[in-house]
Amino acid sequence: MNSFALFRYPYEQQCTLVEQTDGAPLVVPSLAALSGHEGFVVVPFEVADQQPIVLIRPDRISVLGQNELRFVANRLPFCAKSPSVLGQNGNRFVAKRSDYAIDFANFHAQLKAGAFSKIVLARCADEDCNADITPVDMFEVACKSYPRLFIALVYTPQSGLWLTATPEVLLEGEGREWHTMALAGTMKLSEEQLAEDVPQVDWSIKNIEEQRIVATYIMETLEHFSSNINEEGPRTARAANLVHLRSDFTFTLEQNTRIGELLQALHPTPAVCGLPKRSAFEFILHNEHTPRRYYSGFMGPLFPQSGATHLYVSLRCMQIEGLHCRLYAGGGLLKGSTEEQEWQETEAKLETMRRCIATKKM
């Protein structure tokens, strides 16, 4: 089956469809090896044989209005059919609060012992699809529900079929001008705040500290690649029914041939992993109840030589398998974190994808 990526940038009305019309997508051995390659890239949290870095070759690129999506669904794998006719892998996961409690206690003990200054704990939950809605319908619901987010529906044989709605840029730019962001800290908006375009939020010390950890890491990383860096923020940024603290970094790159090296240095950021980065990464791999796969990786168009690059961290995402969707969410833990507060934060984040699978096409 042919690989594809259907996506829409924040605040845009049109969508883009990138299709590889024959052959398997390119499997890239490492992020550093992405230098010199172009296409739509799909990257997991952990690069492994069962979840590789995949690059979709842009054999055909179509720009579509949202009312044109039904006309292309027929040529996309799985997307012209109801999920009820698709195969199922039989690995249904039942989320248990008790499992999360064990993970939280384990992760938080490491924070109190001083092993990490921050670490991210993720979880997943399986949900039944609405049998009347197809994956392209889910994509359309996400586009209409979340105009501020990057929305993508992506399929490759290696990754499977994923839908994401994410606010976080990992890296974007063209030529010498580039941009990334530090996005951390999370609060759920009240009903009154939802009516405000820029809601007023009183941020806790925990959220401010978490965001500063991420911003400091990104600045220190960029200093190895650029001598011209500008930081703005933090400011409150809205994403669906949540808000985050966001700092923006603009910088120049003299050599676009080092994009792969920069991506390897940035990913995974402390926003999805922790600090110290390598030890937090290894602890997550060995202690979270379920593998993250492509959740908290990144995806997007990678065209550093011939056009623009727009890579987004794969947050608020789910894998679609048969009638089931596996939803992922996580939250950054600090010494002052509490289990109930962190559980509720992941519940609020899971709601972003739950709305897509429970709602009929809008």
Short mmCIF file of C-alpha atoms in Angstrom, two decimals:
data_model
loop_
_atom_site.label_atom_id
_atom_site.label_comp_id
_atom_site.label_asym_id
_atom_site.label_seq_id
_atom_site.Cartn_x
_atom_site.Cartn_y
_atom_site.Cartn_z
CA MET A 1 0.00 0.00 0.00
CA ASN A 2 1.21 3.48 -0.84
CA SER A 3 2.41 5.78 1.93
CA PHE A 4 0.88 9.22 2.39
CA ALA A 5 0.73 12.27 4.66
CA LEU A 6 -2.36 14.50 4.74
CA PHE A 7 -1.76 17.62 6.82
CA ARG A 8 -2.88 21.16 7.58
CA TYR A 9 -0.81 23.93 9.08
CA PRO A 10 -2.14 26.07 11.98
CA TYR A 11 -4.66 28.76 10.98
CA GLU A 12 -4.78 27.61 7.34
CA GLN A 13 -7.90 26.58 5.43
CA GLN A 14 -6.24 24.37 2.84
CA CYS A 15 -4.69 20.94 3.34
CA THR A 16 -1.71 19.29 1.65
CA LEU A 17 -1.52 15.66 0.56
CA VAL A 18 1.90 14.10 -0.03
CA GLU A 19 1.82 10.65 -1.65
CA GLN A 20 4.49 8.12 -2.51
CA THR A 21 2.91 6.37 -5.48
CA ASP A 22 5.12 3.28 -5.61
CA GLY A 23 7.71 1.42 -3.59
CA ALA A 24 8.46 1.47 0.11
CA PRO A 25 9.34 4.73 1.90
CA LEU A 26 12.98 5.27 2.76
CA VAL A 27 14.07 3.97 6.16
CA VAL A 28 16.75 6.28 7.58
CA PRO A 29 19.10 4.79 10.19
CA SER A 30 19.51 7.90 12.35
CA LEU A 31 18.46 11.52 12.66
CA ALA A 32 21.94 12.67 11.66
CA ALA A 33 21.53 10.66 8.44
CA LEU A 34 18.53 12.82 7.47
CA SER A 35 20.96 15.52 6.29
CA GLY A 36 20.75 15.63 2.51
CA HIS A 37 17.33 13.93 2.34
CA GLU A 38 13.96 15.53 1.61
CA GLY A 39 10.35 14.37 1.94
CA PHE A 40 7.75 13.97 4.67
CA VAL A 41 9.52 12.50 7.68
CA VAL A 42 7.97 10.39 10.46
CA VAL A 43 10.15 9.88 13.55
CA PRO A 44 9.44 7.78 16.68
CA PHE A 45 10.35 8.61 20.27
CA GLU A 46 12.90 5.79 20.19
CA VAL A 47 14.41 4.71 16.87
CA ALA A 48 14.27 0.90 16.67
CA ASP A 49 13.86 -1.87 14.10
CA GLN A 50 10.10 -2.06 14.74
CA GLN A 51 9.67 1.73 14.66
CA PRO A 52 12.19 3.28 12.29
CA ILE A 53 12.62 6.80 10.94
CA VAL A 54 10.58 6.82 7.73
CA LEU A 55 10.80 9.31 4.85
CA ILE A 56 7.84 9.48 2.45
CA ARG A 57 8.96 10.41 -1.06
CA PRO A 58 6.77 13.25 -2.45
CA ASP A 59 5.86 11.66 -5.80
CA ARG A 60 2.57 13.54 -5.87
CA ILE A 61 1.65 16.68 -3.93
CA SER A 62 -1.93 18.01 -3.92
CA VAL A 63 -3.28 21.16 -2.27
CA LEU A 64 -6.90 20.72 -1.20
CA GLY A 65 -9.72 22.65 0.36
CA GLN A 66 -11.29 20.87 3.31
CA ASN A 67 -14.43 20.27 1.23
CA GLU A 68 -12.31 18.29 -1.26
CA LEU A 69 -11.08 15.68 1.21
CA ARG A 70 -13.76 13.12 0.35
CA PHE A 71 -12.60 13.10 -3.27
CA VAL A 72 -9.07 11.92 -2.39
CA ALA A 73 -10.05 9.43 0.33
CA ASN A 74 -10.66 6.69 -2.23
CA ARG A 75 -6.98 6.50 -3.15
CA LEU A 76 -5.63 6.55 0.42
CA PRO A 77 -5.04 3.24 2.23
CA PHE A 78 -7.86 2.47 4.68
CA CYS A 79 -9.37 5.94 4.38
CA ALA A 80 -12.24 5.26 1.99
CA LYS A 81 -13.68 2.56 4.27
CA SER A 82 -15.30 2.47 7.64
CA PRO A 83 -12.81 1.33 10.30
CA SER A 84 -15.15 -1.59 10.94
CA VAL A 85 -13.84 -3.43 7.86
CA LEU A 86 -10.17 -3.05 8.75
CA GLY A 87 -8.02 -5.73 10.34
CA GLN A 88 -7.35 -5.64 14.08
CA ASN A 89 -4.12 -6.55 15.84
CA GLY A 90 -5.78 -8.02 18.93
CA ASN A 91 -3.50 -6.12 21.33
CA ARG A 92 -6.14 -4.01 23.04
CA PHE A 93 -4.75 -2.12 26.01
CA VAL A 94 -6.90 -1.36 29.03
CA ALA A 95 -5.66 1.72 30.84
CA LYS A 96 -5.52 1.27 34.62
CA ARG A 97 -5.19 4.03 37.12
CA SER A 98 -3.23 1.61 39.30
CA ASP A 99 -0.60 1.20 36.57
CA TYR A 100 -0.25 4.98 36.31
CA ALA A 101 0.08 5.19 40.10
CA ILE A 102 2.96 2.68 40.02
CA ASP A 103 4.70 4.60 37.23
CA PHE A 104 4.19 7.94 38.96
CA ALA A 105 5.61 6.67 42.25
CA ASN A 106 8.62 5.22 40.43
CA PHE A 107 9.31 8.36 38.39
CA HIS A 108 8.67 10.75 41.28
CA ALA A 109 11.04 8.85 43.56
CA GLN A 110 13.81 9.50 41.05
CA LEU A 111 13.04 13.22 41.11
CA LYS A 112 13.12 13.33 44.92
CA ALA A 113 16.42 11.44 44.89
CA GLY A 114 17.90 14.06 42.57
CA ALA A 115 18.40 11.75 39.56
CA PHE A 116 16.45 14.12 37.30
CA SER A 117 15.42 17.77 37.40
CA LYS A 118 12.42 16.89 35.22
CA ILE A 119 11.05 13.72 33.63
CA VAL A 120 7.99 13.12 31.46
CA LEU A 121 5.57 10.29 32.25
CA ALA A 122 3.31 9.16 29.40
CA ARG A 123 0.42 6.73 29.18
CA CYS A 124 -2.00 5.46 26.58
CA ALA A 125 -5.62 4.36 26.42
CA ASP A 126 -7.59 2.42 23.81
CA GLU A 127 -10.92 3.80 22.67
CA ASP A 128 -13.53 2.42 20.30
CA CYS A 129 -14.01 4.31 17.04
CA ASN A 130 -17.35 5.67 16.00
CA ALA A 131 -18.21 3.11 13.28
CA ASP A 132 -19.74 5.84 11.10
CA ILE A 133 -16.56 7.91 10.85
CA THR A 134 -13.53 7.17 8.65
CA PRO A 135 -9.94 8.27 9.28
CA VAL A 136 -10.32 11.14 6.79
CA ASP A 137 -13.48 12.19 8.65
CA MET A 138 -11.47 12.17 11.89
CA PHE A 139 -8.87 14.37 10.21
CA GLU A 140 -11.60 16.78 9.10
CA VAL A 141 -13.10 16.91 12.60
CA ALA A 142 -9.64 17.70 14.00
CA CYS A 143 -9.09 20.48 11.43
CA LYS A 144 -12.40 22.15 12.28
CA SER A 145 -12.09 21.64 16.04
CA TYR A 146 -8.47 22.78 16.40
CA PRO A 147 -7.64 25.66 14.04
CA ARG A 148 -4.54 26.62 16.06
CA LEU A 149 -2.88 23.18 15.77
CA PHE A 150 -0.91 21.26 13.15
CA ILE A 151 -3.13 18.36 12.05
CA ALA A 152 -1.74 15.32 10.23
CA LEU A 153 -3.04 11.91 9.13
CA VAL A 154 -0.06 9.75 8.13
CA TYR A 155 0.35 6.18 6.92
CA THR A 156 3.44 4.12 6.18
CA PRO A 157 3.77 0.32 6.34
CA GLN A 158 6.39 0.71 9.07
CA SER A 159 4.46 3.10 11.33
CA GLY A 160 0.83 2.25 10.62
CA LEU A 161 -1.88 4.91 10.51
CA TRP A 162 -1.59 7.89 12.89
CA LEU A 163 -3.60 11.05 13.52
CA THR A 164 -2.03 13.94 15.41
CA ALA A 165 -3.13 17.42 16.47
CA THR A 166 -0.15 19.21 17.97
CA PRO A 167 0.82 22.76 18.97
CA GLU A 168 4.57 22.23 19.27
CA VAL A 169 7.10 23.11 16.56
CA LEU A 170 10.34 21.16 16.77
CA LEU A 171 12.03 22.94 13.87
CA GLU A 172 10.86 25.04 10.93
CA GLY A 173 12.39 27.43 8.43
CA GLU A 174 14.01 27.85 5.05
CA GLY A 175 17.27 29.23 3.77
CA ARG A 176 19.21 30.69 6.70
CA GLU A 177 16.21 31.64 8.89
CA TRP A 178 14.92 29.06 11.38
CA HIS A 179 12.58 28.77 14.35
CA THR A 180 11.87 26.42 17.25
CA MET A 181 10.01 26.73 20.54
CA ALA A 182 9.96 25.67 24.17
CA LEU A 183 6.45 24.54 25.06
CA ALA A 184 5.83 23.27 28.58
CA GLY A 185 3.49 23.76 31.49
CA THR A 186 -0.17 22.88 31.05
CA MET A 187 -3.47 24.18 32.41
CA LYS A 188 -7.03 23.27 31.44
CA LEU A 189 -9.26 26.22 30.59
CA SER A 190 -12.53 26.85 32.38
CA GLU A 191 -15.78 27.33 30.46
CA GLU A 192 -15.42 31.10 30.85
CA GLN A 193 -11.82 31.08 29.66
CA LEU A 194 -12.72 29.01 26.58
CA ALA A 195 -14.68 31.98 25.28
CA GLU A 196 -11.56 34.19 25.41
CA ASP A 197 -9.13 34.21 22.48
CA VAL A 198 -6.19 34.98 24.80
CA PRO A 199 -7.31 33.83 28.26
CA GLN A 200 -5.79 35.27 31.42
CA VAL A 201 -4.00 32.50 33.33
CA ASP A 202 -2.27 32.48 36.71
CA TRP A 203 0.64 30.11 36.23
CA SER A 204 1.92 28.03 39.14
CA ILE A 205 5.57 27.97 40.16
CA LYS A 206 5.72 24.33 39.02
CA ASN A 207 4.59 25.21 35.48
CA ILE A 208 6.93 28.20 35.24
CA GLU A 209 9.87 26.10 36.43
CA GLU A 210 9.05 23.31 33.96
CA GLN A 211 8.92 25.73 31.04
CA ARG A 212 12.20 27.40 32.02
CA ILE A 213 13.98 24.01 32.13
CA VAL A 214 12.90 23.32 28.55
CA ALA A 215 13.76 26.82 27.30
CA THR A 216 17.24 26.73 28.88
CA TYR A 217 17.98 23.36 27.27
CA ILE A 218 16.93 24.57 23.82
CA MET A 219 19.03 27.73 24.06
CA GLU A 220 22.09 25.72 25.12
CA THR A 221 21.52 23.27 22.25
CA LEU A 222 21.14 25.99 19.61
CA GLU A 223 24.35 27.67 20.72
CA HIS A 224 26.27 24.74 19.19
CA PHE A 225 24.75 25.49 15.77
CA SER A 226 24.25 29.26 15.62
CA SER A 227 25.75 32.45 17.02
CA ASN A 228 22.67 34.50 16.17
CA ILE A 229 19.78 33.41 18.43
CA ASN A 230 16.84 35.46 19.67
CA GLU A 231 14.47 34.27 22.44
CA GLU A 232 11.01 35.74 23.01
CA GLY A 233 8.64 34.78 25.82
CA PRO A 234 7.42 32.97 27.70
CA ARG A 235 3.80 33.72 26.86
CA THR A 236 0.53 31.86 27.22
CA ALA A 237 -0.35 29.82 24.12
CA ARG A 238 -3.67 28.08 23.63
CA ALA A 239 -4.04 24.53 22.26
CA ALA A 240 -7.63 23.23 22.12
CA ASN A 241 -9.02 23.36 25.69
CA LEU A 242 -5.54 23.70 27.19
CA VAL A 243 -2.94 26.43 27.51
CA HIS A 244 0.83 26.13 27.70
CA LEU A 245 3.76 28.41 28.37
CA ARG A 246 5.69 29.07 25.17
CA SER A 247 9.02 30.68 24.32
CA ASP A 248 10.05 31.18 20.69
CA PHE A 249 13.60 30.99 19.35
CA THR A 250 14.62 32.40 15.98
CA PHE A 251 18.14 31.75 14.73
CA THR A 252 20.28 31.60 11.60
CA LEU A 253 21.94 28.54 10.14
CA GLU A 254 24.90 29.01 7.83
CA GLN A 255 24.88 25.37 6.71
CA ASN A 256 21.58 23.58 6.05
CA THR A 257 23.60 20.41 5.52
CA ARG A 258 23.69 20.07 9.33
CA ILE A 259 19.91 19.81 9.74
CA GLY A 260 20.15 16.13 10.68
CA GLU A 261 22.70 16.89 13.39
CA LEU A 262 20.52 19.68 14.78
CA LEU A 263 17.48 17.39 14.88
CA GLN A 264 19.52 14.74 16.68
CA ALA A 265 20.55 17.32 19.27
CA LEU A 266 17.01 18.65 19.79
CA HIS A 267 15.07 15.36 19.85
CA PRO A 268 13.70 14.38 22.25
CA THR A 269 13.38 17.75 23.96
CA PRO A 270 12.85 17.98 27.74
CA ALA A 271 9.20 18.78 26.93
CA VAL A 272 8.68 15.08 26.10
CA CYS A 273 11.64 13.46 27.86
CA GLY A 274 13.49 15.08 30.76
CA LEU A 275 16.87 16.23 32.05
CA PRO A 276 19.55 14.99 32.09
CA LYS A 277 18.33 13.99 28.66
CA ARG A 278 20.11 10.67 28.06
CA SER A 279 19.49 9.17 31.51
CA ALA A 280 15.85 10.35 31.49
CA PHE A 281 15.37 8.83 28.03
CA GLU A 282 16.75 5.46 29.15
CA PHE A 283 14.67 5.49 32.34
CA ILE A 284 11.49 6.15 30.34
CA LEU A 285 12.21 3.29 27.93
CA HIS A 286 12.65 0.82 30.76
CA ASN A 287 9.93 1.96 33.15
CA GLU A 288 6.83 3.22 31.32
CA HIS A 289 4.10 0.60 31.10
CA THR A 290 3.66 0.80 27.32
CA PRO A 291 6.03 1.81 24.49
CA ARG A 292 5.42 5.28 23.06
CA ARG A 293 6.16 4.25 19.45
CA TYR A 294 5.61 7.40 17.34
CA TYR A 295 4.02 9.41 20.15
CA SER A 296 6.42 12.20 21.27
CA GLY A 297 8.49 11.72 18.14
CA PHE A 298 8.02 14.25 15.34
CA MET A 299 6.77 14.52 11.78
CA GLY A 300 6.39 16.98 8.93
CA PRO A 301 7.74 18.21 5.58
CA LEU A 302 11.54 18.25 5.46
CA PHE A 303 12.84 20.32 2.54
CA PRO A 304 15.95 22.20 3.76
CA GLN A 305 17.46 22.51 0.28
CA SER A 306 14.53 23.03 -2.09
CA GLY A 307 11.80 24.59 0.04
CA ALA A 308 10.47 25.03 3.56
CA THR A 309 10.73 22.66 6.54
CA HIS A 310 7.93 22.37 9.13
CA LEU A 311 8.52 19.67 11.76
CA TYR A 312 6.12 19.23 14.69
CA VAL A 313 6.41 17.14 17.85
CA SER A 314 3.81 14.33 17.74
CA LEU A 315 1.66 15.27 20.72
CA ARG A 316 -2.12 14.71 21.12
CA CYS A 317 -1.92 11.72 18.79
CA MET A 318 -3.34 8.27 18.27
CA GLN A 319 -2.72 5.17 16.19
CA ILE A 320 -5.76 3.91 14.30
CA GLU A 321 -6.04 0.11 14.12
CA GLY A 322 -9.32 -1.42 13.07
CA LEU A 323 -12.19 -0.29 15.26
CA HIS A 324 -9.73 0.72 17.96
CA CYS A 325 -7.66 3.85 18.44
CA ARG A 326 -4.74 3.96 20.84
CA LEU A 327 -4.47 7.44 22.33
CA TYR A 328 -1.31 8.84 23.95
CA ALA A 329 -0.66 11.64 26.41
CA GLY A 330 2.01 12.64 28.90
CA GLY A 331 3.03 15.26 31.40
CA GLY A 332 6.22 16.69 32.81
CA LEU A 333 6.97 15.75 36.41
CA LEU A 334 8.94 17.85 38.88
CA LYS A 335 9.59 17.32 42.59
CA GLY A 336 6.42 19.26 43.41
CA SER A 337 4.15 17.18 41.15
CA THR A 338 1.21 15.22 42.56
CA GLU A 339 -0.29 12.08 41.07
CA GLU A 340 -3.88 13.35 40.91
CA GLN A 341 -2.90 16.60 39.24
CA GLU A 342 -0.76 14.83 36.64
CA TRP A 343 -3.46 12.22 35.94
CA GLN A 344 -6.00 14.96 35.31
CA GLU A 345 -3.57 16.71 32.98
CA THR A 346 -3.23 13.57 30.85
CA GLU A 347 -7.01 13.14 30.86
CA ALA A 348 -7.39 16.69 29.50
CA LYS A 349 -4.82 15.98 26.79
CA LEU A 350 -6.47 12.68 25.78
CA GLU A 351 -9.72 14.56 25.29
CA THR A 352 -8.25 16.23 22.18
CA MET A 353 -8.24 12.91 20.29
CA ARG A 354 -11.34 11.50 21.99
CA ARG A 355 -13.37 14.26 20.40
CA CYS A 356 -12.17 13.21 16.95
CA ILE A 357 -13.23 9.58 17.26
CA ALA A 358 -16.55 10.13 19.02
CA THR A 359 -17.89 12.94 16.83
CA LYS A 360 -19.51 12.44 13.46
CA LYS A 361 -18.12 14.49 10.59
CA MET A 362 -18.82 18.17 11.13
#
